[in-house]
Amino acid sequence: MNWPLLVVIQIAALSLEVTEKRWALYEARRLANSMSKPMLNIGSRSWMEAALVADVNLDIEYQPGIPNFVLGDAQDLSHWPDKHFGSIFASHVLEHVEDPARALGEWQRVAEYQVIAVPYWWSPHAWLSPQHRHVFIGSYVVRTWWP
């Protein structure tokens, strides 16, 4: 394998992801505001800017220093009623959950809008990260396994 090429592809993927992720974050904020409802950030440890923009920050592990933090599972949001949130922002979360369909069902239940970012399928990180259980191309799962 040509490792320098792999590094260049990864840097390009990360650069694009950060730009698009920032746009998606502020779109999620705008959507929540348009509904006059709070915004939920799922996977709050992944990006501090998102934690500061959201009204509620959820993660499966305790995250000290994150404002309005709630400990919980992205696949079980049963402590919130239907359509409680104006939007959900989930950046680089879906590829980690055990059951993406279950998570998406919960997100659709508790929020009017869902803004979701996953790694580009062509990014080496999407395929090589041992924490990634799934790789997506659009709305299709192209790889699933349990690490």
PDB file of C-alpha atoms in Angstrom:
ATOM      1  CA  MET A   1       0.000   0.000   0.000  1.00  0.00           C
ATOM      2  CA  ASN A   2       1.197   3.505  -0.755  1.00  0.00           C
ATOM      3  CA  TRP A   3       1.155   5.112   2.724  1.00  0.00           C
ATOM      4  CA  PRO A   4       1.927   8.724   1.652  1.00  0.00           C
ATOM      5  CA  LEU A   5      -1.098   8.606  -0.671  1.00  0.00           C
ATOM      6  CA  LEU A   6      -3.189   7.189   2.173  1.00  0.00           C
ATOM      7  CA  VAL A   7      -2.136  10.104   4.405  1.00  0.00           C
ATOM      8  CA  VAL A   8      -3.000  12.671   1.708  1.00  0.00           C
ATOM      9  CA  ILE A   9      -6.430  11.099   1.171  1.00  0.00           C
ATOM     10  CA  GLN A  10      -7.075  11.099   4.921  1.00  0.00           C
ATOM     11  CA  ILE A  11      -6.061  14.767   5.280  1.00  0.00           C
ATOM     12  CA  ALA A  12      -8.348  15.708   2.366  1.00  0.00           C
ATOM     13  CA  ALA A  13     -11.212  13.730   3.897  1.00  0.00           C
ATOM     14  CA  LEU A  14     -10.753  15.334   7.311  1.00  0.00           C
ATOM     15  CA  SER A  15     -10.578  18.812   5.803  1.00  0.00           C
ATOM     16  CA  LEU A  16     -13.823  18.290   3.876  1.00  0.00           C
ATOM     17  CA  GLU A  17     -15.509  16.695   6.888  1.00  0.00           C
ATOM     18  CA  VAL A  18     -14.674  19.604   9.194  1.00  0.00           C
ATOM     19  CA  THR A  19     -16.021  22.165   6.723  1.00  0.00           C
ATOM     20  CA  GLU A  20     -19.221  20.232   6.090  1.00  0.00           C
ATOM     21  CA  LYS A  21     -19.596  19.305   9.746  1.00  0.00           C
ATOM     22  CA  ARG A  22     -19.496  22.974  10.780  1.00  0.00           C
ATOM     23  CA  TRP A  23     -22.153  23.845   8.194  1.00  0.00           C
ATOM     24  CA  ALA A  24     -24.301  20.912   9.375  1.00  0.00           C
ATOM     25  CA  LEU A  25     -23.945  21.968  13.031  1.00  0.00           C
ATOM     26  CA  TYR A  26     -25.228  25.462  12.367  1.00  0.00           C
ATOM     27  CA  GLU A  27     -27.987  24.117  10.120  1.00  0.00           C
ATOM     28  CA  ALA A  28     -29.124  21.913  13.023  1.00  0.00           C
ATOM     29  CA  ARG A  29     -29.099  24.989  15.284  1.00  0.00           C
ATOM     30  CA  ARG A  30     -31.127  26.970  12.730  1.00  0.00           C
ATOM     31  CA  LEU A  31     -33.679  24.165  12.393  1.00  0.00           C
ATOM     32  CA  ALA A  32     -34.127  23.875  16.169  1.00  0.00           C
ATOM     33  CA  ASN A  33     -34.565  27.646  16.437  1.00  0.00           C
ATOM     34  CA  SER A  34     -37.137  27.608  13.613  1.00  0.00           C
ATOM     35  CA  MET A  35     -39.184  25.116  15.641  1.00  0.00           C
ATOM     36  CA  SER A  36     -38.663  27.063  18.917  1.00  0.00           C
ATOM     37  CA  LYS A  37     -37.410  23.825  20.452  1.00  0.00           C
ATOM     38  CA  PRO A  38     -34.055  22.761  21.928  1.00  0.00           C
ATOM     39  CA  MET A  39     -31.253  21.109  19.962  1.00  0.00           C
ATOM     40  CA  LEU A  40     -29.774  17.769  21.048  1.00  0.00           C
ATOM     41  CA  ASN A  41     -26.133  16.982  20.270  1.00  0.00           C
ATOM     42  CA  ILE A  42     -25.490  13.226  20.339  1.00  0.00           C
ATOM     43  CA  GLY A  43     -21.887  12.153  20.876  1.00  0.00           C
ATOM     44  CA  SER A  44     -20.854  15.304  22.681  1.00  0.00           C
ATOM     45  CA  ARG A  45     -17.237  14.316  23.279  1.00  0.00           C
ATOM     46  CA  SER A  46     -16.414  14.365  19.590  1.00  0.00           C
ATOM     47  CA  TRP A  47     -16.436  18.121  19.064  1.00  0.00           C
ATOM     48  CA  MET A  48     -16.501  20.899  21.680  1.00  0.00           C
ATOM     49  CA  GLU A  49     -17.940  23.503  19.280  1.00  0.00           C
ATOM     50  CA  ALA A  50     -21.057  21.343  18.877  1.00  0.00           C
ATOM     51  CA  ALA A  51     -21.350  20.969  22.657  1.00  0.00           C
ATOM     52  CA  LEU A  52     -21.327  24.747  23.035  1.00  0.00           C
ATOM     53  CA  VAL A  53     -23.946  25.291  20.295  1.00  0.00           C
ATOM     54  CA  ALA A  54     -26.409  22.609  21.460  1.00  0.00           C
ATOM     55  CA  ASP A  55     -28.927  22.943  24.282  1.00  0.00           C
ATOM     56  CA  VAL A  56     -28.495  19.335  25.455  1.00  0.00           C
ATOM     57  CA  ASN A  57     -25.398  17.147  25.018  1.00  0.00           C
ATOM     58  CA  LEU A  58     -25.691  13.359  25.242  1.00  0.00           C
ATOM     59  CA  ASP A  59     -22.921  10.790  25.313  1.00  0.00           C
ATOM     60  CA  ILE A  60     -22.575   7.181  26.420  1.00  0.00           C
ATOM     61  CA  GLU A  61     -19.589   8.113  28.618  1.00  0.00           C
ATOM     62  CA  TYR A  62     -19.437  10.901  31.199  1.00  0.00           C
ATOM     63  CA  GLN A  63     -17.810  14.017  29.750  1.00  0.00           C
ATOM     64  CA  PRO A  64     -16.603  16.521  32.370  1.00  0.00           C
ATOM     65  CA  GLY A  65     -16.728  20.133  31.282  1.00  0.00           C
ATOM     66  CA  ILE A  66     -19.470  19.628  28.685  1.00  0.00           C
ATOM     67  CA  PRO A  67     -22.397  22.005  29.352  1.00  0.00           C
ATOM     68  CA  ASN A  68     -25.926  20.590  29.814  1.00  0.00           C
ATOM     69  CA  PHE A  69     -24.562  17.051  29.734  1.00  0.00           C
ATOM     70  CA  VAL A  70     -26.800  13.973  29.885  1.00  0.00           C
ATOM     71  CA  LEU A  71     -25.395  10.470  30.207  1.00  0.00           C
ATOM     72  CA  GLY A  72     -27.253   8.133  27.856  1.00  0.00           C
ATOM     73  CA  ASP A  73     -27.367   5.808  24.876  1.00  0.00           C
ATOM     74  CA  ALA A  74     -28.034   7.177  21.383  1.00  0.00           C
ATOM     75  CA  GLN A  75     -30.219   4.121  20.729  1.00  0.00           C
ATOM     76  CA  ASP A  76     -32.505   4.709  23.718  1.00  0.00           C
ATOM     77  CA  LEU A  77     -33.873   8.221  24.184  1.00  0.00           C
ATOM     78  CA  SER A  78     -36.940   7.023  26.084  1.00  0.00           C
ATOM     79  CA  HIS A  79     -36.523   9.707  28.765  1.00  0.00           C
ATOM     80  CA  TRP A  80     -37.663  12.315  26.184  1.00  0.00           C
ATOM     81  CA  PRO A  81     -41.158  12.507  24.706  1.00  0.00           C
ATOM     82  CA  ASP A  82     -41.935  12.434  20.986  1.00  0.00           C
ATOM     83  CA  LYS A  83     -40.780  15.504  19.030  1.00  0.00           C
ATOM     84  CA  HIS A  84     -39.273  17.132  22.128  1.00  0.00           C
ATOM     85  CA  PHE A  85     -36.315  18.528  20.153  1.00  0.00           C
ATOM     86  CA  GLY A  86     -36.341  20.785  17.129  1.00  0.00           C
ATOM     87  CA  SER A  87     -33.251  19.021  15.814  1.00  0.00           C
ATOM     88  CA  ILE A  88     -30.618  16.436  16.583  1.00  0.00           C
ATOM     89  CA  PHE A  89     -27.002  16.836  15.545  1.00  0.00           C
ATOM     90  CA  ALA A  90     -25.097  13.538  15.449  1.00  0.00           C
ATOM     91  CA  SER A  91     -21.600  13.850  14.065  1.00  0.00           C
ATOM     92  CA  HIS A  92     -19.575  10.673  13.679  1.00  0.00           C
ATOM     93  CA  VAL A  93     -21.863   8.685  15.950  1.00  0.00           C
ATOM     94  CA  LEU A  94     -23.893   6.413  13.691  1.00  0.00           C
ATOM     95  CA  GLU A  95     -20.895   4.342  12.594  1.00  0.00           C
ATOM     96  CA  HIS A  96     -20.251   3.458  16.260  1.00  0.00           C
ATOM     97  CA  VAL A  97     -23.704   2.312  17.441  1.00  0.00           C
ATOM     98  CA  GLU A  98     -24.689  -1.327  17.593  1.00  0.00           C
ATOM     99  CA  ASP A  99     -27.962  -0.898  15.693  1.00  0.00           C
ATOM    100  CA  PRO A 100     -28.110   2.115  13.330  1.00  0.00           C
ATOM    101  CA  ALA A 101     -31.768   1.501  12.428  1.00  0.00           C
ATOM    102  CA  ARG A 102     -32.761   1.579  16.097  1.00  0.00           C
ATOM    103  CA  ALA A 103     -30.762   4.771  16.691  1.00  0.00           C
ATOM    104  CA  LEU A 104     -32.282   6.475  13.645  1.00  0.00           C
ATOM    105  CA  GLY A 105     -35.764   5.449  14.756  1.00  0.00           C
ATOM    106  CA  GLU A 106     -35.228   7.032  18.164  1.00  0.00           C
ATOM    107  CA  TRP A 107     -33.758  10.189  16.628  1.00  0.00           C
ATOM    108  CA  GLN A 108     -36.757  10.539  14.321  1.00  0.00           C
ATOM    109  CA  ARG A 109     -39.107   9.995  17.234  1.00  0.00           C
ATOM    110  CA  VAL A 110     -37.671  12.675  19.536  1.00  0.00           C
ATOM    111  CA  ALA A 111     -36.745  15.385  16.993  1.00  0.00           C
ATOM    112  CA  GLU A 112     -38.399  17.199  14.135  1.00  0.00           C
ATOM    113  CA  TYR A 113     -35.130  17.178  12.135  1.00  0.00           C
ATOM    114  CA  GLN A 114     -32.036  14.986  12.226  1.00  0.00           C
ATOM    115  CA  VAL A 115     -28.698  16.303  10.966  1.00  0.00           C
ATOM    116  CA  ILE A 116     -26.251  13.415  10.722  1.00  0.00           C
ATOM    117  CA  ALA A 117     -22.602  13.316   9.648  1.00  0.00           C
ATOM    118  CA  VAL A 118     -20.681  10.098   9.023  1.00  0.00           C
ATOM    119  CA  PRO A 119     -17.146   9.667   7.666  1.00  0.00           C
ATOM    120  CA  TYR A 120     -16.814   9.684   3.896  1.00  0.00           C
ATOM    121  CA  TRP A 121     -16.868   6.115   2.626  1.00  0.00           C
ATOM    122  CA  TRP A 122     -13.682   6.752   0.666  1.00  0.00           C
ATOM    123  CA  SER A 123     -11.806   7.968   3.745  1.00  0.00           C
ATOM    124  CA  PRO A 124      -9.317   5.381   5.017  1.00  0.00           C
ATOM    125  CA  HIS A 125     -10.395   6.278   8.550  1.00  0.00           C
ATOM    126  CA  ALA A 126     -13.936   5.046   7.796  1.00  0.00           C
ATOM    127  CA  TRP A 127     -12.641   1.570   6.983  1.00  0.00           C
ATOM    128  CA  LEU A 128      -9.607   1.282   9.246  1.00  0.00           C
ATOM    129  CA  SER A 129     -10.844   2.649  12.568  1.00  0.00           C
ATOM    130  CA  PRO A 130     -11.342  -0.285  14.956  1.00  0.00           C
ATOM    131  CA  GLN A 131     -14.172   1.628  16.689  1.00  0.00           C
ATOM    132  CA  HIS A 132     -16.279   1.855  13.506  1.00  0.00           C
ATOM    133  CA  ARG A 133     -18.910  -0.874  13.335  1.00  0.00           C
ATOM    134  CA  HIS A 134     -20.446   0.380  10.072  1.00  0.00           C
ATOM    135  CA  VAL A 135     -19.460   2.265   6.925  1.00  0.00           C
ATOM    136  CA  PHE A 136     -22.132   4.163   4.998  1.00  0.00           C
ATOM    137  CA  ILE A 137     -22.495   5.308   1.407  1.00  0.00           C
ATOM    138  CA  GLY A 138     -25.387   7.724   1.522  1.00  0.00           C
ATOM    139  CA  SER A 139     -28.167   5.947   3.357  1.00  0.00           C
ATOM    140  CA  TYR A 140     -26.747   2.488   2.638  1.00  0.00           C
ATOM    141  CA  VAL A 141     -24.673   0.440   5.074  1.00  0.00           C
ATOM    142  CA  VAL A 142     -21.841  -1.063   3.050  1.00  0.00           C
ATOM    143  CA  ARG A 143     -20.004  -2.797   5.844  1.00  0.00           C
ATOM    144  CA  THR A 144     -21.051  -4.003   9.270  1.00  0.00           C
ATOM    145  CA  TRP A 145     -19.102  -6.014  11.820  1.00  0.00           C
ATOM    146  CA  TRP A 146     -18.605  -6.153  15.559  1.00  0.00           C
ATOM    147  CA  PRO A 147     -15.081  -5.216  16.574  1.00  0.00           C
TER     148      PRO A 147
END
